[in-house]
Coordinates of C-alpha atoms in Angstrom, one line a residue:
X4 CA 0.0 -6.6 32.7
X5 CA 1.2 -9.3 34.7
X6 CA 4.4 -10.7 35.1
X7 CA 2.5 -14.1 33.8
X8 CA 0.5 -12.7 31.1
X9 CA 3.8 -10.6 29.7
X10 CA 5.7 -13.8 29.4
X11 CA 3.0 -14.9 26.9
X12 CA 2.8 -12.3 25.0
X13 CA 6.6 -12.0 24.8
X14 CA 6.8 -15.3 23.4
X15 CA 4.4 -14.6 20.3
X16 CA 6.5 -11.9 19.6
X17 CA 9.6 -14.0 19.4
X18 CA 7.5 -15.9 16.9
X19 CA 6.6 -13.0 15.2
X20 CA 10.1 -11.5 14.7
X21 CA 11.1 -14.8 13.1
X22 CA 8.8 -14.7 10.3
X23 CA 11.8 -13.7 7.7
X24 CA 12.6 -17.6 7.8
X25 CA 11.0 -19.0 5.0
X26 CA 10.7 -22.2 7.3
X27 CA 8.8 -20.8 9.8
X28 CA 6.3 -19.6 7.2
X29 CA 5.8 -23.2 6.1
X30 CA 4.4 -23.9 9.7
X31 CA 2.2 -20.8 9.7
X32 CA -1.4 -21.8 10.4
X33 CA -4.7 -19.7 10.5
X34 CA -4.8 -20.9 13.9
X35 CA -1.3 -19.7 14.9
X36 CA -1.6 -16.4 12.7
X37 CA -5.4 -16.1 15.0
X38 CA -3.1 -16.3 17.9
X39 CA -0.3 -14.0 17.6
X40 CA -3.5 -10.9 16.4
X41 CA -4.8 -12.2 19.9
X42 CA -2.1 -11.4 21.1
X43 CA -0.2 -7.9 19.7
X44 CA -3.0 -6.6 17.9
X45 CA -5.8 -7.0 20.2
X46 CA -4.3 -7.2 23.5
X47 CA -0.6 -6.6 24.7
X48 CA 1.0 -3.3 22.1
X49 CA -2.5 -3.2 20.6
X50 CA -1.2 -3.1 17.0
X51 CA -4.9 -2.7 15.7
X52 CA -4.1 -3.4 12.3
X53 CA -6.6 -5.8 11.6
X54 CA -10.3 -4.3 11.3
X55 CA -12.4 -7.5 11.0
X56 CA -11.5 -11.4 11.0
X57 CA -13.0 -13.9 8.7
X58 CA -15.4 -16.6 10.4
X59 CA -14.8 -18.7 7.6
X60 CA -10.8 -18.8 7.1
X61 CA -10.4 -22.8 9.4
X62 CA -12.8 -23.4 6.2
X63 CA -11.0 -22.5 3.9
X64 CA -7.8 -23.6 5.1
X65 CA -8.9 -27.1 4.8
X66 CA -10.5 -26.5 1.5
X67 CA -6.5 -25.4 0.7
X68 CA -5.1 -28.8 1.2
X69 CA -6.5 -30.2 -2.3
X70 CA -4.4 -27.2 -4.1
X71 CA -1.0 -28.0 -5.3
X72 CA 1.0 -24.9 -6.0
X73 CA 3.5 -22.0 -4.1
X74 CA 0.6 -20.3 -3.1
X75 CA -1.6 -22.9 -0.9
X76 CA -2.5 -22.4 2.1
X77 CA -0.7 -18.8 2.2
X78 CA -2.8 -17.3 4.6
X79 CA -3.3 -13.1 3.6
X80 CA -5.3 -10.1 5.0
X81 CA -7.1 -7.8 2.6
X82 CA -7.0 -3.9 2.6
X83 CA -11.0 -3.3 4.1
X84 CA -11.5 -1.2 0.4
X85 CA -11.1 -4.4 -1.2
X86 CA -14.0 -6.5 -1.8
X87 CA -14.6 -10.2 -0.6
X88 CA -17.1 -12.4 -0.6
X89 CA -16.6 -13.6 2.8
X90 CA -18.4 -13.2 5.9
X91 CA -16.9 -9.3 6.4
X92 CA -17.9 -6.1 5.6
X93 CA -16.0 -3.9 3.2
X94 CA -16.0 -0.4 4.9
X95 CA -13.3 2.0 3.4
X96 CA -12.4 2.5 6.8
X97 CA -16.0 4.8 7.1
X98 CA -19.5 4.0 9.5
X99 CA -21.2 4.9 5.8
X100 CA -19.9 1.3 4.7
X101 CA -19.8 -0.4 8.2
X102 CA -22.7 -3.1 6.6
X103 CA -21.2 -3.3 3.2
X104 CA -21.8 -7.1 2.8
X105 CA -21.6 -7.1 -1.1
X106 CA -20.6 -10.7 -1.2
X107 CA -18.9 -10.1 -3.9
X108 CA -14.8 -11.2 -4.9
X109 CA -13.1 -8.4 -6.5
X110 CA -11.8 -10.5 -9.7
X111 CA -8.2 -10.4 -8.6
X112 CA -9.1 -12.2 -5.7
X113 CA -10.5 -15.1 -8.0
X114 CA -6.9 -15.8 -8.9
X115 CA -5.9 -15.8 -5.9
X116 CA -8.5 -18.2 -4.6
X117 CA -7.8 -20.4 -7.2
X118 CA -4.1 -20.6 -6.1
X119 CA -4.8 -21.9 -2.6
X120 CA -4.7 -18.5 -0.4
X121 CA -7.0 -18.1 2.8
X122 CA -8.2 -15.3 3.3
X123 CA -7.9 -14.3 6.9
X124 CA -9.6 -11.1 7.7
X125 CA -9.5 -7.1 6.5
X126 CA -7.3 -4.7 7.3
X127 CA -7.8 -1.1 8.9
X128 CA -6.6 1.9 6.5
X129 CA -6.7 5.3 6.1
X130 CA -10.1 6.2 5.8
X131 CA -11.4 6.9 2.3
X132 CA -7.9 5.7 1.4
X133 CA -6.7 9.1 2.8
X134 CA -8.7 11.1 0.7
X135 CA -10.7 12.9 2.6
X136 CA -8.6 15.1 4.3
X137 CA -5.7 16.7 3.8
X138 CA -5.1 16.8 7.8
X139 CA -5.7 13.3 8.5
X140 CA -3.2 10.9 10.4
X141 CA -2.0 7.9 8.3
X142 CA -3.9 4.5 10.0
X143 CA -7.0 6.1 11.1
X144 CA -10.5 5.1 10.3
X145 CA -13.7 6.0 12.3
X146 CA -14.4 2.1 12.0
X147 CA -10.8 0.8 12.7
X148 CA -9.5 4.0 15.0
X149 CA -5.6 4.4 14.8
X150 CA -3.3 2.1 13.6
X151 CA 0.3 1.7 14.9
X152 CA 3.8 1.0 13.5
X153 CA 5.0 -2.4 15.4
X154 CA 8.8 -0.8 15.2
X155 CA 7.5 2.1 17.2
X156 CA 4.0 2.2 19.1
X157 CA 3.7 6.0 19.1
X158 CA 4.7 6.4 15.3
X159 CA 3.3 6.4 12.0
X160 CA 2.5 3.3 10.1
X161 CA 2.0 5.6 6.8
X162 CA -0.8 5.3 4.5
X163 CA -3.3 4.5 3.1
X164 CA -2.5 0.3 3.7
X165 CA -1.4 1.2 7.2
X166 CA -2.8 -2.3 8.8
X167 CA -1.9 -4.2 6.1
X168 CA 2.0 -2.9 6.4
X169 CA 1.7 -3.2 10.1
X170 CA 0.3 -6.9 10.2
X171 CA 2.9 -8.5 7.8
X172 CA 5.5 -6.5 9.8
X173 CA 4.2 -7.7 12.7
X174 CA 3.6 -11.2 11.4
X175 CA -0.1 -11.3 11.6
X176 CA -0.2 -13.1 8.3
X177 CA 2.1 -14.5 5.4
X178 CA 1.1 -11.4 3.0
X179 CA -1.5 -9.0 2.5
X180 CA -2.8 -7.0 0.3
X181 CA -2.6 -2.9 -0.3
X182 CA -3.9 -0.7 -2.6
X183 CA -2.1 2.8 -4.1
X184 CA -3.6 5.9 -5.7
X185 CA -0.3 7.9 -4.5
X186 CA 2.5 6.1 -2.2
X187 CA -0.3 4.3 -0.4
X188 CA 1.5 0.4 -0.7
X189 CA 5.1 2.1 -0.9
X190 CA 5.1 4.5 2.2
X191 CA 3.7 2.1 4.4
X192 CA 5.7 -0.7 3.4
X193 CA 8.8 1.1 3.9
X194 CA 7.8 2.8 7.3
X195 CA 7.2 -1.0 8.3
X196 CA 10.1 -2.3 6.9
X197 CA 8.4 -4.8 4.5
X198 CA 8.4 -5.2 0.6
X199 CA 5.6 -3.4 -1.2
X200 CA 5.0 -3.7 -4.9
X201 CA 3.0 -1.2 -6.9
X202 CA 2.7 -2.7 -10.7
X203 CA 1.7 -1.3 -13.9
X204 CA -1.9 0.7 -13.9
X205 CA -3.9 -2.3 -15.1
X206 CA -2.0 -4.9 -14.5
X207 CA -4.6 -5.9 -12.4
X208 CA -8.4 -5.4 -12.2
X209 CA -9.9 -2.8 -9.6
X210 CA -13.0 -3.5 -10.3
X211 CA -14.9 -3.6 -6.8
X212 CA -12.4 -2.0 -5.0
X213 CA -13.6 1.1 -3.1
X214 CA -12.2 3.9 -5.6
X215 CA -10.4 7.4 -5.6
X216 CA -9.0 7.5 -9.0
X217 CA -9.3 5.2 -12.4
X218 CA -6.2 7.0 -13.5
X219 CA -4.0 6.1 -10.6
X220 CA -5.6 3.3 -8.4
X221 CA -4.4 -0.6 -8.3
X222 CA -4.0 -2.8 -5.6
X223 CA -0.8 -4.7 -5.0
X224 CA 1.3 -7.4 -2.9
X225 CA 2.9 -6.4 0.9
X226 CA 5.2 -9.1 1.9
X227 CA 8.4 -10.2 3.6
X228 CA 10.4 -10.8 0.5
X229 CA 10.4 -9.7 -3.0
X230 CA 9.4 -13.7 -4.4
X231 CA 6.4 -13.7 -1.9
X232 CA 5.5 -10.3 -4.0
X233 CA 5.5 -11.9 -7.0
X234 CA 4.2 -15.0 -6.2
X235 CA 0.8 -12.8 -5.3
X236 CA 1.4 -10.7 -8.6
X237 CA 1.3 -13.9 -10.8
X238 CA -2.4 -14.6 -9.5
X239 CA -3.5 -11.2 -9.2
X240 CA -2.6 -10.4 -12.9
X241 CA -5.0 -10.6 -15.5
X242 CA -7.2 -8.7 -18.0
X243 CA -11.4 -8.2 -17.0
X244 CA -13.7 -6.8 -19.6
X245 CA -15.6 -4.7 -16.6
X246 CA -12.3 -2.8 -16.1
X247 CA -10.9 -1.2 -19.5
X248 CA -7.4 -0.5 -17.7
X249 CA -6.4 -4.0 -17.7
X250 CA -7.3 -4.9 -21.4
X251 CA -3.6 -5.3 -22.1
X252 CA -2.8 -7.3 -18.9
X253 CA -3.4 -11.0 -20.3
X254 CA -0.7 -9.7 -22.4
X255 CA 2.3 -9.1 -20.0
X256 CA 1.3 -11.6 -17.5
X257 CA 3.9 -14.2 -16.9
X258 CA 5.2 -16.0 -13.8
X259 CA 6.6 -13.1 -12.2
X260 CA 8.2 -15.3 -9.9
X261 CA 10.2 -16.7 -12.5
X262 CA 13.9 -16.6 -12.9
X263 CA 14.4 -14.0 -9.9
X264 CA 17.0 -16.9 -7.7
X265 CA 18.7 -15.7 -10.5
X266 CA 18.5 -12.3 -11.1
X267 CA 21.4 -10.1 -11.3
X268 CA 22.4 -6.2 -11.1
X269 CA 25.7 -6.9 -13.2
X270 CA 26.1 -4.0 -15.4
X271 CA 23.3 -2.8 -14.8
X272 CA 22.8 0.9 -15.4
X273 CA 20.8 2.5 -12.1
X274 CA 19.2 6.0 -12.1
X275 CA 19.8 7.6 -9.1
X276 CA 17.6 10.4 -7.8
X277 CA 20.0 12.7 -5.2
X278 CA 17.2 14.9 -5.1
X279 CA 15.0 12.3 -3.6
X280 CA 16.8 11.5 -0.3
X281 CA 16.4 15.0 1.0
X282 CA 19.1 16.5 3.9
X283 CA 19.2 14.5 7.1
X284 CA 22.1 12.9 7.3
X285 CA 21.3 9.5 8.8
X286 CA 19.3 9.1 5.7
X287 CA 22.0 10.0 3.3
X288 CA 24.3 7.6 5.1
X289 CA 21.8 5.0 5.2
X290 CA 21.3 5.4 1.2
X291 CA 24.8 5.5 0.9
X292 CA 25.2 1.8 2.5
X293 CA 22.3 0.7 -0.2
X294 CA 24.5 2.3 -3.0
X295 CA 27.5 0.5 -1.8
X296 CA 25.8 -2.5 -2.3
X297 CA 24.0 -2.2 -5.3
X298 CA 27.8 -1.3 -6.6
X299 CA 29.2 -4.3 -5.2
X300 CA 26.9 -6.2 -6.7
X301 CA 28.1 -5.0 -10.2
X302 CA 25.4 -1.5 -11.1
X303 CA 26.7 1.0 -12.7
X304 CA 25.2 4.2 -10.9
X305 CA 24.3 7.3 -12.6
X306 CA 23.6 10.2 -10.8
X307 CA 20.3 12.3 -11.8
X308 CA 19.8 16.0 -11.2
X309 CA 15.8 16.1 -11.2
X310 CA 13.4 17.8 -9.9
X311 CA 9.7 17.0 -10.1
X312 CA 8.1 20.1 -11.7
X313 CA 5.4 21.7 -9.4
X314 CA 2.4 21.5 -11.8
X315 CA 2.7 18.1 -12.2
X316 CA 1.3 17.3 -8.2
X317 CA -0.8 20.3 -8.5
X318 CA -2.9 19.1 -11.8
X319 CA -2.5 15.6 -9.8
X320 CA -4.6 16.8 -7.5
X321 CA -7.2 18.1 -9.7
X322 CA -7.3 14.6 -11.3
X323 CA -7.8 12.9 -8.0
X324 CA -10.7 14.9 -7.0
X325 CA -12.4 15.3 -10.1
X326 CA -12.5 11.3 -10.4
X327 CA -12.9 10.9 -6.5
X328 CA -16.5 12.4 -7.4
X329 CA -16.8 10.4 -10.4
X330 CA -15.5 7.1 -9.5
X331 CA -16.5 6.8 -6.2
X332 CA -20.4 7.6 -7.4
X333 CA -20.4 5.0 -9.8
X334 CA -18.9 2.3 -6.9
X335 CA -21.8 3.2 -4.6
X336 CA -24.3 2.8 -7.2
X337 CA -23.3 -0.9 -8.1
X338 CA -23.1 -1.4 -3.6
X339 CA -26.5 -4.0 -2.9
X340 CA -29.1 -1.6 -1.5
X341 CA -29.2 -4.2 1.7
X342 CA -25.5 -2.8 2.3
X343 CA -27.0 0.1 3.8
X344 CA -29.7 -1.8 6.1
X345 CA -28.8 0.7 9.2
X346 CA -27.7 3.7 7.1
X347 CA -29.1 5.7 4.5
X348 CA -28.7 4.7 1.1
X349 CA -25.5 6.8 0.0
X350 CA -25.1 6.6 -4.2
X351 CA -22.9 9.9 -4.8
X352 CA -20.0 11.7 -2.8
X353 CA -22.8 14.1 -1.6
X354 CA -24.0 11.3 0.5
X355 CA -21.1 10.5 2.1
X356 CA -20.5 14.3 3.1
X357 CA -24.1 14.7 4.3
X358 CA -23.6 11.2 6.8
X359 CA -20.3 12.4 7.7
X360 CA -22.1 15.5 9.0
X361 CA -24.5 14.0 10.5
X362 CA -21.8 11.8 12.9
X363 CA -19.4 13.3 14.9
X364 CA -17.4 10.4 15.4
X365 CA -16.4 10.6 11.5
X366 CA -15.4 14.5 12.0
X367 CA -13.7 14.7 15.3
X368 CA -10.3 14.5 14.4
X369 CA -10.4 15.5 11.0
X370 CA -12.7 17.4 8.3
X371 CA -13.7 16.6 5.1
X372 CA -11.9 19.0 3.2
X373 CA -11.1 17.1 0.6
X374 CA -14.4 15.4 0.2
X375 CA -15.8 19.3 -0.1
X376 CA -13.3 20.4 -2.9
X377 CA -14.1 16.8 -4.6
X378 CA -17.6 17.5 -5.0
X379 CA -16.7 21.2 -6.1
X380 CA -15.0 19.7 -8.9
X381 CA -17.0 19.4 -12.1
X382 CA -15.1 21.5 -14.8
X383 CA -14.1 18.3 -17.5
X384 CA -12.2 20.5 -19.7
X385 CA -9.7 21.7 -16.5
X386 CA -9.7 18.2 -15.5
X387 CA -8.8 16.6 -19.0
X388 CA -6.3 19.3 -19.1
X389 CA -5.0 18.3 -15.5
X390 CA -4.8 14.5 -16.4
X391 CA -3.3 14.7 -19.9
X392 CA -0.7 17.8 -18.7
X393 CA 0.3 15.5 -15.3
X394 CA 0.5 12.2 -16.7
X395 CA 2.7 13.6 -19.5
X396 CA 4.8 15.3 -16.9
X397 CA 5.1 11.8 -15.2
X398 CA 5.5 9.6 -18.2
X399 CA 6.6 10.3 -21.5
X400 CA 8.9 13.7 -19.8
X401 CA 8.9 12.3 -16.7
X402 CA 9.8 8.5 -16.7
X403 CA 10.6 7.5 -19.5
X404 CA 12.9 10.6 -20.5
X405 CA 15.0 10.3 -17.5
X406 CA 15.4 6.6 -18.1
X407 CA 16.4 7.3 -22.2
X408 CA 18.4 9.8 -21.6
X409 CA 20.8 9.0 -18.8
X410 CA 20.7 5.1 -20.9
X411 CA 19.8 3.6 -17.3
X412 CA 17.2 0.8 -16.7
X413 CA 15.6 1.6 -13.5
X414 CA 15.4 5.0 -11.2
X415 CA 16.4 4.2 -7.3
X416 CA 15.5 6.5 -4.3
X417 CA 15.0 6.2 -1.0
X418 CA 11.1 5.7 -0.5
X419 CA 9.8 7.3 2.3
X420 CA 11.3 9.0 5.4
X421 CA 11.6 7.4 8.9
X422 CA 7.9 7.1 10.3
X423 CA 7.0 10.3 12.5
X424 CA 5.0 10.6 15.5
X425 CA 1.2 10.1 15.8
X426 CA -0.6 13.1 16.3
X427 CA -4.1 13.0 15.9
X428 CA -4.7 16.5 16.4
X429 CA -3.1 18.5 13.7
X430 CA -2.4 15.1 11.2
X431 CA 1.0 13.9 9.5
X432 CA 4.1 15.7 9.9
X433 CA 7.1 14.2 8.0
X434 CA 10.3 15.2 5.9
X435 CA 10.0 15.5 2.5
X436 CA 12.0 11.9 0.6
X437 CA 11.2 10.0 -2.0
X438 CA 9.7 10.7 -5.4
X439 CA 7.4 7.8 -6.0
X440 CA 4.7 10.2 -7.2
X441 CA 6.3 9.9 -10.7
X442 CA 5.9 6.8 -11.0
X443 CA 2.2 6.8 -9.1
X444 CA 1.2 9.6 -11.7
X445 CA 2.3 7.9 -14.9
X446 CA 1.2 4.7 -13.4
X447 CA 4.4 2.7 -14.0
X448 CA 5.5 -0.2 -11.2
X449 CA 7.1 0.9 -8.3
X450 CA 8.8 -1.6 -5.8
X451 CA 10.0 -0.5 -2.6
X452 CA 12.7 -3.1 -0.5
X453 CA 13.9 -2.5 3.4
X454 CA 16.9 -1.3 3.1
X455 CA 17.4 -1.0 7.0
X456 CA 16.8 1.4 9.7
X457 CA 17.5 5.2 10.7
X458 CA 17.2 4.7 14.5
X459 CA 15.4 1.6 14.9
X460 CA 12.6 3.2 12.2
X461 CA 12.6 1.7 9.1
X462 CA 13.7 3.1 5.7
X463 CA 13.0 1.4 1.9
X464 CA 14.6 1.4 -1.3
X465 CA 12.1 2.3 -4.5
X466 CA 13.0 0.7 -7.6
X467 CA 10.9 2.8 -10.4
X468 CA 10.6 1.3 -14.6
X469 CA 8.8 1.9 -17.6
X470 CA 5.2 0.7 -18.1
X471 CA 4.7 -3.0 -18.2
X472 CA 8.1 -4.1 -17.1
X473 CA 6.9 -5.1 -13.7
X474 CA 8.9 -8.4 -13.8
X475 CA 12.2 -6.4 -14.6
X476 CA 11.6 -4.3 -11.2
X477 CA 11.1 -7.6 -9.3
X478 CA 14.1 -8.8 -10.4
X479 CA 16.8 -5.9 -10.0
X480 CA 14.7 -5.9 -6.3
X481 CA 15.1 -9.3 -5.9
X482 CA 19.4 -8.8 -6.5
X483 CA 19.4 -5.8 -4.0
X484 CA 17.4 -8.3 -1.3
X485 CA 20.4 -10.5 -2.1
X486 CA 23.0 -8.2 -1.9
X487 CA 22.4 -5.8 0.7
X488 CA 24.5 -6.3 4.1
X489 CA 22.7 -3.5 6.6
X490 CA 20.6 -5.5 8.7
X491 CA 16.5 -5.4 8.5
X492 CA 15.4 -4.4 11.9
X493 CA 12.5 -6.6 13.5
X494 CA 9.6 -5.2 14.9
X495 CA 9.9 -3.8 18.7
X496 CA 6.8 -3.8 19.8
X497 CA 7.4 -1.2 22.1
X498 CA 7.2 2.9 21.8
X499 CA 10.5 4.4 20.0
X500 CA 13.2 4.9 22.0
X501 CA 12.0 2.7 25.2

């Protein structure tokens, strides 16, 4: 690069690491966002968190200006499993999608339209969500290739919502959306050092949204700050007939943004999970600092001794790919037949292994393993088994009887490890922190908030509640964001330790 060409680039990134201001993101444009993915996704550390752009977003922005509201003119990126009705495709992440023009809004995205956002582009994922191997590297797609974590080039931006983690980290856009069967808005939000927000299974509509799981799936808000989170919540929210999850979501929607300037962890009673934060000892020290401030801002901390049974993950997985074959089926059967105008029509998960072995480029780095055991999986008796035994486990002996009986309103653990390195050639390697699968499994919100860094690589804190009290989570968040004194770190744009 030349000595020129690094001076401009080093200049977006100033902009970029500034984005926390809430100033600065009042002077956010879709030119200026266009611009800085120019320049540190495209070109310069090559991000490559953003899979397509929308043709249409100068359009929309302008179209913006009539909406009064928090929300207009917030400029967003959309997981590429997420449908649109703009000019893009939506591709999973996989060449079987790469024409899947099904001009169609998922109905979340209605609300969010109405509120004033722009749409900006799609974001690169883990392809099929990361279900379709269990050797696959977090951020890779065969349409997208590897995504990387801004704090550290050659390290792991998690997954499956990799590029949308990495682009608000990276400030490619004011907030994004993710989506979560498992840890797949959490993990990535903490590895980027951003706030994630998981809700309440059916809080919000999936329907057309690229599926793994009915039991487990929603979509969710990746942001800067906790407000922004709920801000996107409060137009996301909402019950729709085609999706019987969310039939009690007209019910508990509210402005989620509501009262949390206010919010306050006084007396209140926080389970926390040692179990969860695992052995290394920059870790513990670094939950320790989050503890100290949660205390100083008047908790009460309980200490938990818990440890997630192993039949709950293992009848989790039986749910996932009994319903992978299921669910995913019944999405590519409502897909436009034009979708397909330079592929083969694929309606069933049988389709999608026979293209995938018909193209190298899918298989290369990773097989389809867990495509093969999906489509292996057609016992309904040991999957209603799995589901009611796991979700049981999670919930009503998982959840809610750690919350009743240690009297405490929320469960706290650190949510993911530091990110590791990238290897494409044998797939993730990581220490074993957090335990968001309990609240993934029993589909209760899950709200992860920086906390601040283990080396320069950044580290969240999970806030975990009962079913439906989404707003309570964003507020005892909201108090931590307030109180806690370790630093956030800003993106480096460079490899880790350079």
């Amino acid at each position: 690069m030349s000595r020129l060409a690094a001076k401009a680039v080093s200049a977006v990134l100033l902009a970029a690491t500034a984005l926390a201001a809430p100033a600065v993101h009042a002077q956010e444009t879709v030119a200026t966002y266009l611009a800085r993915i120019k320049a540190i996704d495209k070109a310069g550390p090559k991000i490559n968190a953003v899979i397509a752009l929308n043709p249409d977003a100068a359009k929309a922005e302008a179209a913006a200006k009539s909406v009064t509201g928090p929300l207009a003119g917030k400029v967003i990126l959309v997981k590429d499993n997420v449908e649109t009705a703009d000019r893009m495709p939506t591709t999973a992440g996989s060449l079987l999608l790469k024409d899947n023009f099904a001009g169609r809004d998922a109905p979340f995205m209605v609300g969010l339209r109405a509120a004033g956002v722009v749409v900006l582009g799609k974001t690169n994922l883990s392809e099929w969500a990361n279900m379709r191997s269990g050797q696959s590297s977090s951020g890779w797609s065969a349409v997208g290739g590897q995504t990387r974590n801004p704090h550290a080039l050659d390290r792991s931006p998690c997954g499956s919502s990799s590029g949308s983690g990495a682009a608000i980290a990276a400030g490619m856009a004011w907030g994004a959306i993710g989506s979560e069967t498992d840890g797949s808005i959490t993990c990535p939000a903490s590895l980027n050092g951003i706030v994630g927000f998981k809700p309440t299974v059916g809080m919000i509509s999936r329907t057309h949204v690229v599926p793994i799981s009915h039991s487990q799936d929603t979509v969710g808000p990746m942001t800067t700050s906790v407000r922004d989170a709920a801000l996107m919540l409060t137009a996301m929210a909402g019950t729709d007939p085609a999706d019987p999850a969310t039939a009690e979501a007209d019910a508990h929607k509210t402005d989620f943004a509501a009262g949390l300037a206010a919010s306050s962890l006084k007396g209140v009673r926080l389970g926390v999970l040692r179990k969860a934060v695992g052995n290394n000892p920059k870790v513990i020290a670094l939950f320790d600092k989050a503890l100290d401030d949660l205390k100083a801002a008047g908790a009460v901390l309980v200490d938990i001794d818990y440890t997630p049974p192993g039949e709950m993950g293992r009848d989790e997985y039986t749910v996932l790919l009994y319903e992978l074959r299921t669910d995913l089926a019944a999405y590519l059967q409502s897909v436009p037949a034009s979708s397909f105008k330079d592929t083969p029509p694929a309606r069933t998960l049988a389709d999608a292994i026979a293209f995938n072995k018909a193209h190298p480029e899918e298989l290369r780095w990773f097989p389809q393993d867990e495509f093969d055991e999906a489509e292996a999986m057609t016992d309904t008796a040991v999957y209603q088994k799995a589901r009611a035994n796991s979700l049981r486990l999670a919930g009503v002996d998982g959840i809610d009887k750690l919350l009743a009986d240690n009297r405490v309103s929320f469960l706290i653990a650190p949510t993911a490890p530091p990110a590791w390195a990238i290897d494409l050639v044998t797939g993730d390697h990581s220490i074993d922190v957090g335990m968001g699968s309990l609240a993934a499994i029993s589909g209760y919100p899950h709200l992860t908030v920086p906390m601040g860094a283990v080396e320069g690589l950044p580290m969240g804190l999970s806030f975990m509640g009962a079913k439906w009290d989404d707003k309570r989570v964003l507020e005892a968040g909201a108090a931590y964001e307030r109180a806690r004194t370790v630093p956030v770190p800003k993106p480096a744009l460079k490899r880790w330790g350079e």
